[in-house]
Amino acid sequence: MQIVNVKDTGLINVERMLKKPAFDQVELNPKIREANKKLFGRDMTAAEIVDMIVNEVRAEGDKAVIKYTKLIDRTEFTADEFLVTEGEYEAAYEAADPEIVESLKRAAANVRQYHQEQKPNSWMTYRGQGSLLGQSVIPLDRVGIYVPGGTAAYPSSVIMNAVPAAVAGVGEIIMMVPPKDGKINPYVLVAAKEAGVSKIFKIGGAQAIAAMAFGTETIPRVDKITGPGNIFVTLAKKAVYGHCDIDMLAGPSEILIVADETADPAYTAADMLSQAEHDMLASSIVITDSKTLAEKVAAEAEKQLQQLPRQEIARASLDKNGLIIVAEDIMQAIELANVSAPEHMEILTKEPFQLLPYVRHAGAVFLGAYSPEPLGDYFAGPNHVLPTGGTARYYSVLNVETFMKRTSLISYTQPELNRVSDDIIRLAEAEGLQAHANAIRIRKIEK
């Protein structure tokens, strides 16, 4: 893992190091590329693979979903086997550790309470001469949530996507999960039941996104797709946007820690590794004004790395995307953190709240030594579906309003319309839209 000093490297060069490539610029691992070549018969980019799958699912529905589930996930289903059955739910509860189930329930309760406090209200207000203006906030009819499978199971992602949708009042929540050996992790199924998911389909990848966006003979079309996934899922969400809405275009996991000399090196290293173990593309960065802390964190990370079951993944992540930057002072550290616009930002300083007003770009901010990133991932209540790849500059965290839409309400009385009619007629005629002007003029009462 590299340690970089701003004084030696130069501020512009350090800022360049912190700016991440766009999600669609990420190159496939050579092993994955070779595996895809064997699957599809030729060397293809991720975008080419996704376009092929999305177009085929759109045209052929269940047939294409069956084809790609067999080809990619090595699971052979008929269309009537996509849907998770009540028997599978029951088996999941029987297989699950009761203590873990109770922890999932408590986590869901915390997430539910936090998101209930976010829920916006419809409103209406009076204007002149009895006229009314307002806004109606309406939940979406049906949403689809994607939960990754891959190298790990993510019941926490089920809770973070489904609970806000349920709180928003969404009519039907569809969930897609890639099967492993034809099955879904029992804790993912338990979390879905507790969170209010309506239906679960054992389908993953780009074919799952396309199926939700366009609908098939078996899978209903949704209004919006949310949830994280790999590069193929993300590119598929981009491809179907406009046919339905999406939450965001997410990339690999990230953590950036702003720390001063008071930070505990063991805590700091542990928090870096909490993201590095996600996948080889994950990014773990520390920015500190203490060279001594930087050296201690690097040593501590190496020490803790030896104990991790996912050591190979975490090491590859730190080698490629791990970085410790020594800034000239703590305010420069915060400015560099804003340049990165990380998914997760931890502030491990003596007075973390004093720096909070200067944080402009972050998906979530964790303040103080006892608010580590996994607290937000699993239990505290705020959502863990966050913008990545620098998109915290303009994307927001997944929230209740993600699953709602706003409709404007307008009701004028005749006297009030009469009062403003000349202004509207002038503006309509200035744009050359005579029929617009006529729709007002025909209602106007001349004095």
Short mmCIF file of C-alpha atoms in Angstrom, two decimals:
data_model
loop_
_atom_site.label_atom_id
_atom_site.label_comp_id
_atom_site.label_asym_id
_atom_site.label_seq_id
_atom_site.Cartn_x
_atom_site.Cartn_y
_atom_site.Cartn_z
CA MET A 1 0.00 0.00 0.00
CA GLN A 2 1.38 3.35 -1.05
CA ILE A 3 2.09 6.29 1.33
CA VAL A 4 2.13 9.64 -0.46
CA ASN A 5 3.23 12.99 0.95
CA VAL A 6 1.50 16.03 -0.57
CA LYS A 7 4.64 18.17 -0.17
CA ASP A 8 6.74 15.70 -2.14
CA THR A 9 4.18 14.62 -4.74
CA GLY A 10 2.42 17.93 -5.32
CA LEU A 11 -1.19 18.83 -4.66
CA ILE A 12 -2.32 18.53 -8.29
CA ASN A 13 -0.87 15.04 -8.60
CA VAL A 14 -2.49 13.91 -5.35
CA GLU A 15 -5.87 15.29 -6.49
CA ARG A 16 -5.43 13.35 -9.73
CA MET A 17 -4.82 10.17 -7.73
CA LEU A 18 -8.07 10.72 -5.83
CA LYS A 19 -10.24 11.14 -8.91
CA LYS A 20 -11.69 7.76 -9.75
CA PRO A 21 -12.41 6.42 -13.23
CA ALA A 22 -16.06 6.26 -14.25
CA PHE A 23 -17.71 2.92 -13.54
CA ASP A 24 -17.82 2.11 -17.27
CA GLN A 25 -14.07 2.73 -17.60
CA VAL A 26 -13.23 -0.11 -15.22
CA GLU A 27 -11.45 -2.85 -17.13
CA LEU A 28 -12.46 -6.44 -16.55
CA ASN A 29 -10.08 -8.67 -14.66
CA PRO A 30 -8.14 -10.77 -17.24
CA LYS A 31 -9.45 -13.97 -15.64
CA ILE A 32 -13.04 -12.74 -15.94
CA ARG A 33 -12.43 -11.65 -19.52
CA GLU A 34 -11.03 -15.07 -20.41
CA ALA A 35 -13.97 -16.81 -18.72
CA ASN A 36 -16.40 -14.61 -20.67
CA LYS A 37 -14.58 -15.48 -23.90
CA LYS A 38 -15.24 -19.15 -23.21
CA LEU A 39 -18.89 -18.45 -22.32
CA PHE A 40 -19.75 -16.28 -25.30
CA GLY A 41 -17.34 -17.61 -27.91
CA ARG A 42 -15.47 -14.33 -28.43
CA ASP A 43 -13.70 -11.58 -26.52
CA MET A 44 -16.24 -8.94 -25.52
CA THR A 45 -16.24 -5.83 -23.34
CA ALA A 46 -18.62 -5.66 -20.39
CA ALA A 47 -20.77 -3.16 -22.30
CA GLU A 48 -21.03 -5.45 -25.31
CA ILE A 49 -22.08 -8.38 -23.13
CA VAL A 50 -24.69 -6.30 -21.35
CA ASP A 51 -26.15 -4.89 -24.56
CA MET A 52 -26.47 -8.40 -25.98
CA ILE A 53 -28.22 -9.75 -22.86
CA VAL A 54 -30.55 -6.75 -22.41
CA ASN A 55 -31.65 -6.76 -26.05
CA GLU A 56 -32.24 -10.49 -26.03
CA VAL A 57 -34.28 -10.41 -22.82
CA ARG A 58 -36.33 -7.51 -24.19
CA ALA A 59 -37.09 -9.47 -27.36
CA GLU A 60 -37.45 -13.01 -26.02
CA GLY A 61 -38.50 -12.63 -22.36
CA ASP A 62 -38.34 -15.77 -20.22
CA LYS A 63 -36.53 -17.74 -22.92
CA ALA A 64 -33.53 -15.40 -22.77
CA VAL A 65 -33.58 -15.24 -18.96
CA ILE A 66 -33.48 -19.06 -18.82
CA LYS A 67 -30.65 -19.10 -21.34
CA TYR A 68 -28.40 -16.66 -19.48
CA THR A 69 -29.18 -18.04 -16.02
CA LYS A 70 -27.97 -21.43 -17.27
CA LEU A 71 -24.96 -19.99 -19.09
CA ILE A 72 -23.70 -17.54 -16.44
CA ASP A 73 -25.00 -18.88 -13.12
CA ARG A 74 -24.86 -22.54 -14.15
CA THR A 75 -28.42 -23.02 -12.93
CA GLU A 76 -31.06 -24.56 -15.12
CA PHE A 77 -34.54 -23.29 -14.29
CA THR A 78 -37.85 -23.37 -16.09
CA ALA A 79 -39.84 -20.14 -15.92
CA ASP A 80 -42.15 -21.50 -13.22
CA GLU A 81 -39.09 -22.23 -11.03
CA PHE A 82 -37.84 -18.61 -10.97
CA LEU A 83 -40.09 -17.57 -8.09
CA VAL A 84 -39.13 -18.39 -4.49
CA THR A 85 -41.82 -20.58 -2.92
CA GLU A 86 -43.30 -20.54 0.57
CA GLY A 87 -41.52 -23.84 1.16
CA GLU A 88 -38.17 -22.16 0.44
CA TYR A 89 -39.01 -19.39 2.93
CA GLU A 90 -39.87 -21.97 5.58
CA ALA A 91 -36.65 -23.89 4.92
CA ALA A 92 -34.67 -20.64 5.23
CA TYR A 93 -36.11 -19.90 8.69
CA GLU A 94 -35.35 -23.49 9.77
CA ALA A 95 -31.75 -23.27 8.53
CA ALA A 96 -31.07 -19.81 9.96
CA ASP A 97 -29.44 -19.20 13.34
CA PRO A 98 -32.20 -17.69 15.56
CA GLU A 99 -29.77 -15.15 17.04
CA ILE A 100 -28.83 -13.87 13.58
CA VAL A 101 -32.52 -13.67 12.69
CA GLU A 102 -33.13 -11.55 15.79
CA SER A 103 -30.23 -9.27 14.84
CA LEU A 104 -31.70 -8.88 11.34
CA LYS A 105 -35.05 -7.96 12.88
CA ARG A 106 -33.45 -5.33 15.12
CA ALA A 107 -31.50 -3.91 12.18
CA ALA A 108 -34.69 -3.73 10.09
CA ALA A 109 -36.47 -1.94 12.95
CA ASN A 110 -33.71 0.68 13.15
CA VAL A 111 -33.75 1.22 9.39
CA ARG A 112 -37.56 1.45 9.40
CA GLN A 113 -37.59 4.06 12.19
CA TYR A 114 -34.92 6.19 10.52
CA HIS A 115 -36.69 6.15 7.15
CA GLN A 116 -40.12 6.86 8.63
CA GLU A 117 -38.67 10.16 9.84
CA GLN A 118 -37.69 10.99 6.24
CA LYS A 119 -41.13 10.47 4.75
CA PRO A 120 -42.35 13.63 2.98
CA ASN A 121 -45.95 14.81 3.12
CA SER A 122 -48.29 16.04 0.42
CA TRP A 123 -49.22 19.70 0.89
CA MET A 124 -51.60 22.37 -0.34
CA THR A 125 -51.60 26.10 0.20
CA TYR A 126 -53.99 28.96 -0.59
CA ARG A 127 -53.12 31.72 -3.03
CA GLY A 128 -55.04 34.83 -4.00
CA GLN A 129 -58.84 34.86 -4.38
CA GLY A 130 -59.43 31.26 -3.31
CA SER A 131 -56.91 29.59 -5.60
CA LEU A 132 -54.94 26.54 -4.46
CA LEU A 133 -51.46 25.25 -5.23
CA GLY A 134 -49.90 22.11 -3.84
CA GLN A 135 -47.96 18.93 -4.30
CA SER A 136 -49.03 15.32 -4.02
CA VAL A 137 -46.33 12.85 -2.94
CA ILE A 138 -47.24 9.41 -4.31
CA PRO A 139 -45.49 6.04 -3.81
CA LEU A 140 -44.52 4.06 -6.89
CA ASP A 141 -46.75 1.13 -7.84
CA ARG A 142 -44.02 -1.49 -8.23
CA VAL A 143 -40.27 -1.42 -7.70
CA GLY A 144 -37.53 -3.97 -8.29
CA ILE A 145 -34.58 -4.35 -5.96
CA TYR A 146 -31.38 -6.12 -6.89
CA VAL A 147 -29.36 -7.91 -4.22
CA PRO A 148 -25.91 -9.24 -5.19
CA GLY A 149 -24.89 -12.85 -4.70
CA GLY A 150 -21.38 -13.45 -5.99
CA THR A 151 -18.65 -14.06 -3.43
CA ALA A 152 -20.79 -13.12 -0.42
CA ALA A 153 -24.44 -12.93 0.69
CA TYR A 154 -25.93 -9.55 1.57
CA PRO A 155 -29.07 -9.71 3.75
CA SER A 156 -28.20 -6.16 4.86
CA SER A 157 -28.71 -4.96 1.27
CA VAL A 158 -32.18 -6.53 1.30
CA ILE A 159 -33.12 -4.48 4.36
CA MET A 160 -31.60 -1.25 3.01
CA ASN A 161 -33.52 -1.46 -0.27
CA ALA A 162 -36.81 -3.02 0.78
CA VAL A 163 -37.55 -1.22 4.06
CA PRO A 164 -37.52 2.34 2.59
CA ALA A 165 -39.73 1.11 -0.26
CA ALA A 166 -42.18 -0.38 2.24
CA VAL A 167 -42.13 2.80 4.34
CA ALA A 168 -42.82 4.85 1.20
CA GLY A 169 -45.92 2.73 0.58
CA VAL A 170 -44.83 1.00 -2.64
CA GLY A 171 -47.57 -1.37 -3.78
CA GLU A 172 -45.34 -4.30 -4.76
CA ILE A 173 -41.65 -4.95 -4.11
CA ILE A 174 -39.97 -7.41 -6.49
CA MET A 175 -36.51 -8.74 -5.62
CA MET A 176 -33.88 -10.37 -7.82
CA VAL A 177 -31.03 -12.46 -6.38
CA PRO A 178 -28.53 -14.56 -8.36
CA PRO A 179 -28.75 -18.21 -7.29
CA LYS A 180 -25.78 -20.16 -6.00
CA ASP A 181 -26.11 -23.83 -6.87
CA GLY A 182 -29.74 -23.08 -7.63
CA LYS A 183 -30.46 -21.68 -4.16
CA ILE A 184 -30.54 -18.37 -2.28
CA ASN A 185 -28.78 -17.78 1.02
CA PRO A 186 -31.29 -18.39 3.85
CA TYR A 187 -30.50 -15.08 5.58
CA VAL A 188 -31.27 -13.19 2.37
CA LEU A 189 -34.69 -14.87 2.28
CA VAL A 190 -35.33 -14.20 5.97
CA ALA A 191 -34.35 -10.53 5.56
CA ALA A 192 -36.69 -10.22 2.56
CA LYS A 193 -39.60 -11.65 4.53
CA GLU A 194 -38.95 -9.31 7.46
CA ALA A 195 -38.52 -6.27 5.21
CA GLY A 196 -41.76 -6.69 3.26
CA VAL A 197 -40.62 -8.01 -0.13
CA SER A 198 -43.57 -9.25 -2.21
CA LYS A 199 -41.86 -11.67 -4.60
CA ILE A 200 -38.33 -13.00 -5.04
CA PHE A 201 -36.97 -14.35 -8.31
CA LYS A 202 -33.80 -16.47 -8.44
CA ILE A 203 -32.22 -14.49 -11.24
CA GLY A 204 -29.05 -12.39 -11.31
CA GLY A 205 -26.92 -10.24 -13.55
CA ALA A 206 -27.90 -8.12 -16.54
CA GLN A 207 -30.73 -10.53 -17.37
CA ALA A 208 -32.40 -9.76 -14.03
CA ILE A 209 -32.22 -6.00 -14.64
CA ALA A 210 -33.60 -6.34 -18.17
CA ALA A 211 -36.41 -8.64 -17.01
CA MET A 212 -37.54 -6.10 -14.41
CA ALA A 213 -37.27 -3.18 -16.82
CA PHE A 214 -39.23 -4.71 -19.69
CA GLY A 215 -41.19 -7.49 -18.01
CA THR A 216 -41.41 -11.07 -19.27
CA GLU A 217 -44.14 -13.70 -19.37
CA THR A 218 -43.30 -14.52 -15.73
CA ILE A 219 -41.67 -11.40 -14.30
CA PRO A 220 -43.68 -8.18 -13.91
CA ARG A 221 -42.38 -4.88 -15.25
CA VAL A 222 -41.32 -2.43 -12.53
CA ASP A 223 -41.31 1.36 -12.32
CA LYS A 224 -37.88 1.66 -10.71
CA ILE A 225 -34.82 -0.52 -10.07
CA THR A 226 -32.59 -0.01 -7.04
CA GLY A 227 -29.71 -1.83 -5.44
CA PRO A 228 -25.99 -2.40 -5.96
CA GLY A 229 -24.31 -4.92 -8.23
CA ASN A 230 -21.22 -5.65 -10.29
CA ILE A 231 -20.19 -3.87 -13.49
CA PHE A 232 -22.65 -5.94 -15.57
CA VAL A 233 -25.57 -5.01 -13.31
CA THR A 234 -24.57 -1.35 -13.31
CA LEU A 235 -24.23 -1.20 -17.09
CA ALA A 236 -27.58 -2.95 -17.44
CA LYS A 237 -29.21 -0.33 -15.20
CA LYS A 238 -27.73 2.35 -17.43
CA ALA A 239 -29.03 0.55 -20.53
CA VAL A 240 -32.63 0.31 -19.30
CA TYR A 241 -32.86 3.80 -17.81
CA GLY A 242 -35.73 5.60 -19.49
CA HIS A 243 -37.79 2.43 -19.78
CA CYS A 244 -37.91 2.59 -15.99
CA ASP A 245 -36.18 4.73 -13.38
CA ILE A 246 -33.05 3.70 -11.46
CA ASP A 247 -31.55 4.82 -8.17
CA MET A 248 -27.93 5.45 -9.23
CA LEU A 249 -25.01 4.00 -11.16
CA ALA A 250 -22.84 2.49 -8.45
CA GLY A 251 -19.29 1.20 -8.64
CA PRO A 252 -16.95 -0.62 -6.23
CA SER A 253 -17.06 0.07 -2.49
CA GLU A 254 -15.04 2.95 -1.03
CA ILE A 255 -13.90 4.32 2.29
CA LEU A 256 -11.93 7.48 2.95
CA ILE A 257 -10.72 8.24 6.47
CA VAL A 258 -9.64 11.71 7.58
CA ALA A 259 -7.46 11.24 10.66
CA ASP A 260 -5.20 13.27 12.91
CA GLU A 261 -2.50 12.19 15.37
CA THR A 262 -5.15 11.22 17.96
CA ALA A 263 -6.59 8.45 15.75
CA ASP A 264 -5.99 4.85 16.80
CA PRO A 265 -3.89 3.14 14.08
CA ALA A 266 -5.57 -0.21 14.78
CA TYR A 267 -9.06 1.28 14.38
CA THR A 268 -8.02 3.11 11.22
CA ALA A 269 -6.47 0.03 9.60
CA ALA A 270 -9.47 -2.13 10.56
CA ASP A 271 -11.81 0.36 8.90
CA MET A 272 -9.72 0.40 5.72
CA LEU A 273 -9.89 -3.39 5.56
CA SER A 274 -13.66 -3.36 6.15
CA GLN A 275 -14.00 -2.10 2.58
CA ALA A 276 -10.97 -3.79 1.04
CA GLU A 277 -12.45 -7.22 1.71
CA HIS A 278 -15.52 -6.44 -0.45
CA ASP A 279 -13.73 -6.97 -3.75
CA MET A 280 -10.45 -6.36 -5.54
CA LEU A 281 -11.70 -3.07 -7.00
CA ALA A 282 -12.69 -1.58 -3.61
CA SER A 283 -10.93 1.62 -2.57
CA SER A 284 -9.53 2.31 0.92
CA ILE A 285 -7.86 5.69 1.55
CA VAL A 286 -6.54 7.48 4.63
CA ILE A 287 -5.70 11.20 4.59
CA THR A 288 -3.86 12.45 7.66
CA ASP A 289 -1.69 15.35 8.75
CA SER A 290 0.51 12.94 10.76
CA LYS A 291 3.35 11.06 9.04
CA THR A 292 3.75 8.95 12.17
CA LEU A 293 0.11 7.84 12.03
CA ALA A 294 0.45 7.06 8.31
CA GLU A 295 3.34 4.67 8.96
CA LYS A 296 1.59 3.01 11.91
CA VAL A 297 -1.63 2.49 9.92
CA ALA A 298 0.29 0.85 7.05
CA ALA A 299 2.01 -1.52 9.47
CA GLU A 300 -1.23 -2.28 11.32
CA ALA A 301 -3.08 -2.99 8.07
CA GLU A 302 -0.45 -5.55 7.10
CA LYS A 303 -0.71 -7.16 10.54
CA GLN A 304 -4.53 -7.40 10.47
CA LEU A 305 -4.53 -8.58 6.89
CA GLN A 306 -2.86 -11.83 7.96
CA GLN A 307 -5.95 -12.79 10.00
CA LEU A 308 -8.61 -12.23 7.34
CA PRO A 309 -10.39 -15.16 5.65
CA ARG A 310 -10.74 -12.93 2.55
CA GLN A 311 -7.07 -11.95 2.71
CA GLU A 312 -6.41 -12.50 -0.99
CA ILE A 313 -9.22 -10.13 -2.02
CA ALA A 314 -8.35 -7.49 0.60
CA ARG A 315 -4.65 -7.56 -0.29
CA ALA A 316 -5.36 -7.16 -4.00
CA SER A 317 -7.65 -4.23 -3.19
CA LEU A 318 -5.04 -2.48 -1.03
CA ASP A 319 -2.28 -3.12 -3.55
CA LYS A 320 -4.31 -1.59 -6.37
CA ASN A 321 -6.48 1.02 -4.62
CA GLY A 322 -5.14 1.41 -1.10
CA LEU A 323 -3.57 4.79 -0.39
CA ILE A 324 -2.36 6.79 2.62
CA ILE A 325 -1.86 10.50 2.00
CA VAL A 326 0.05 12.79 4.34
CA ALA A 327 -1.47 16.26 4.03
CA GLU A 328 0.10 19.52 5.13
CA ASP A 329 -2.71 20.15 7.63
CA ILE A 330 -6.13 18.79 8.52
CA MET A 331 -8.03 21.35 6.46
CA GLN A 332 -6.11 20.28 3.37
CA ALA A 333 -7.05 16.71 4.28
CA ILE A 334 -10.75 17.64 4.25
CA GLU A 335 -10.41 19.46 0.92
CA LEU A 336 -8.75 16.40 -0.59
CA ALA A 337 -11.55 14.25 0.83
CA ASN A 338 -14.07 16.47 -0.98
CA VAL A 339 -12.14 15.98 -4.23
CA SER A 340 -12.54 12.21 -3.79
CA ALA A 341 -16.27 12.51 -2.89
CA PRO A 342 -16.22 9.07 -1.25
CA GLU A 343 -19.03 6.63 -0.60
CA HIS A 344 -18.09 6.43 3.10
CA MET A 345 -16.13 9.15 4.90
CA GLU A 346 -14.89 8.62 8.45
CA ILE A 347 -13.56 11.53 10.50
CA LEU A 348 -11.20 10.18 13.17
CA THR A 349 -9.96 13.39 14.75
CA LYS A 350 -9.95 14.91 18.21
CA GLU A 351 -12.98 17.12 17.40
CA PRO A 352 -14.72 15.51 14.40
CA PHE A 353 -17.83 17.72 14.54
CA GLN A 354 -15.68 20.80 13.99
CA LEU A 355 -14.78 19.46 10.53
CA LEU A 356 -18.32 18.43 9.55
CA PRO A 357 -19.33 21.88 8.15
CA TYR A 358 -16.48 21.58 5.64
CA VAL A 359 -17.62 18.21 4.25
CA ARG A 360 -19.39 18.87 0.94
CA HIS A 361 -19.20 15.58 -0.93
CA ALA A 362 -19.74 12.21 0.76
CA GLY A 363 -22.36 9.49 0.67
CA ALA A 364 -22.30 9.02 4.45
CA VAL A 365 -20.16 10.59 7.16
CA PHE A 366 -19.08 8.67 10.28
CA LEU A 367 -17.95 10.91 13.11
CA GLY A 368 -15.59 9.74 15.84
CA ALA A 369 -13.76 6.58 16.85
CA TYR A 370 -16.91 4.70 17.87
CA SER A 371 -18.86 5.23 14.64
CA PRO A 372 -17.09 2.84 12.25
CA GLU A 373 -18.38 2.23 8.75
CA PRO A 374 -19.89 -1.24 9.47
CA LEU A 375 -22.22 0.42 11.99
CA GLY A 376 -23.87 2.16 9.04
CA ASP A 377 -23.64 -0.91 6.82
CA TYR A 378 -25.70 -3.05 9.13
CA PHE A 379 -27.49 -1.47 12.03
CA ALA A 380 -27.63 2.25 12.83
CA GLY A 381 -30.55 3.07 10.52
CA PRO A 382 -29.29 5.33 7.70
CA ASN A 383 -29.14 3.63 4.33
CA HIS A 384 -25.99 1.93 3.08
CA VAL A 385 -26.85 2.19 -0.62
CA LEU A 386 -24.61 5.16 -1.37
CA PRO A 387 -23.08 6.97 -4.35
CA THR A 388 -19.61 5.80 -5.41
CA GLY A 389 -16.94 6.75 -7.92
CA GLY A 390 -17.09 10.45 -7.03
CA THR A 391 -20.82 10.65 -7.78
CA ALA A 392 -21.51 11.88 -4.24
CA ARG A 393 -20.99 15.27 -5.90
CA TYR A 394 -24.55 14.96 -7.24
CA TYR A 395 -26.18 11.68 -6.16
CA SER A 396 -27.93 11.21 -2.81
CA VAL A 397 -28.10 8.23 -0.50
CA LEU A 398 -31.00 5.84 -1.16
CA ASN A 399 -33.96 7.08 0.88
CA VAL A 400 -37.75 7.02 1.17
CA GLU A 401 -38.15 9.66 -1.55
CA THR A 402 -36.29 7.33 -3.94
CA PHE A 403 -39.50 5.30 -4.01
CA MET A 404 -41.91 8.22 -4.39
CA LYS A 405 -42.82 10.74 -7.06
CA ARG A 406 -44.22 14.25 -6.83
CA THR A 407 -47.24 15.57 -8.69
CA SER A 408 -48.06 19.29 -8.85
CA LEU A 409 -51.60 20.42 -7.93
CA ILE A 410 -53.10 23.61 -9.42
CA SER A 411 -56.59 25.01 -8.86
CA TYR A 412 -57.33 28.65 -9.80
CA THR A 413 -60.63 30.45 -9.38
CA GLN A 414 -62.02 32.54 -12.24
CA PRO A 415 -61.22 35.88 -10.57
CA GLU A 416 -57.60 34.85 -9.95
CA LEU A 417 -57.16 33.50 -13.48
CA ASN A 418 -58.65 36.75 -14.80
CA ARG A 419 -56.14 38.74 -12.77
CA VAL A 420 -53.08 36.99 -14.28
CA SER A 421 -54.45 36.25 -17.79
CA ASP A 422 -52.70 39.13 -19.57
CA ASP A 423 -49.30 37.93 -18.31
CA ILE A 424 -49.93 34.37 -19.52
CA ILE A 425 -51.22 35.54 -22.93
CA ARG A 426 -48.15 37.75 -23.45
CA LEU A 427 -45.76 34.90 -22.56
CA ALA A 428 -47.57 32.37 -24.75
CA GLU A 429 -47.61 34.72 -27.75
CA ALA A 430 -43.94 35.55 -27.20
CA GLU A 431 -43.23 31.83 -27.69
CA GLY A 432 -45.46 31.71 -30.77
CA LEU A 433 -48.01 29.40 -29.14
CA GLN A 434 -51.31 31.00 -30.05
CA ALA A 435 -53.47 28.06 -28.90
CA HIS A 436 -51.96 28.42 -25.43
CA ALA A 437 -52.92 32.09 -25.43
CA ASN A 438 -56.41 31.28 -26.71
CA ALA A 439 -57.00 28.77 -23.89
CA ILE A 440 -56.54 31.67 -21.47
CA ARG A 441 -58.24 34.37 -23.57
CA ILE A 442 -61.44 32.34 -23.97
CA ARG A 443 -61.86 32.32 -20.19
CA LYS A 444 -61.05 35.98 -19.69
CA ILE A 445 -63.78 38.39 -18.62
CA GLU A 446 -63.12 41.87 -19.95
CA LYS A 447 -63.73 44.71 -17.53
#
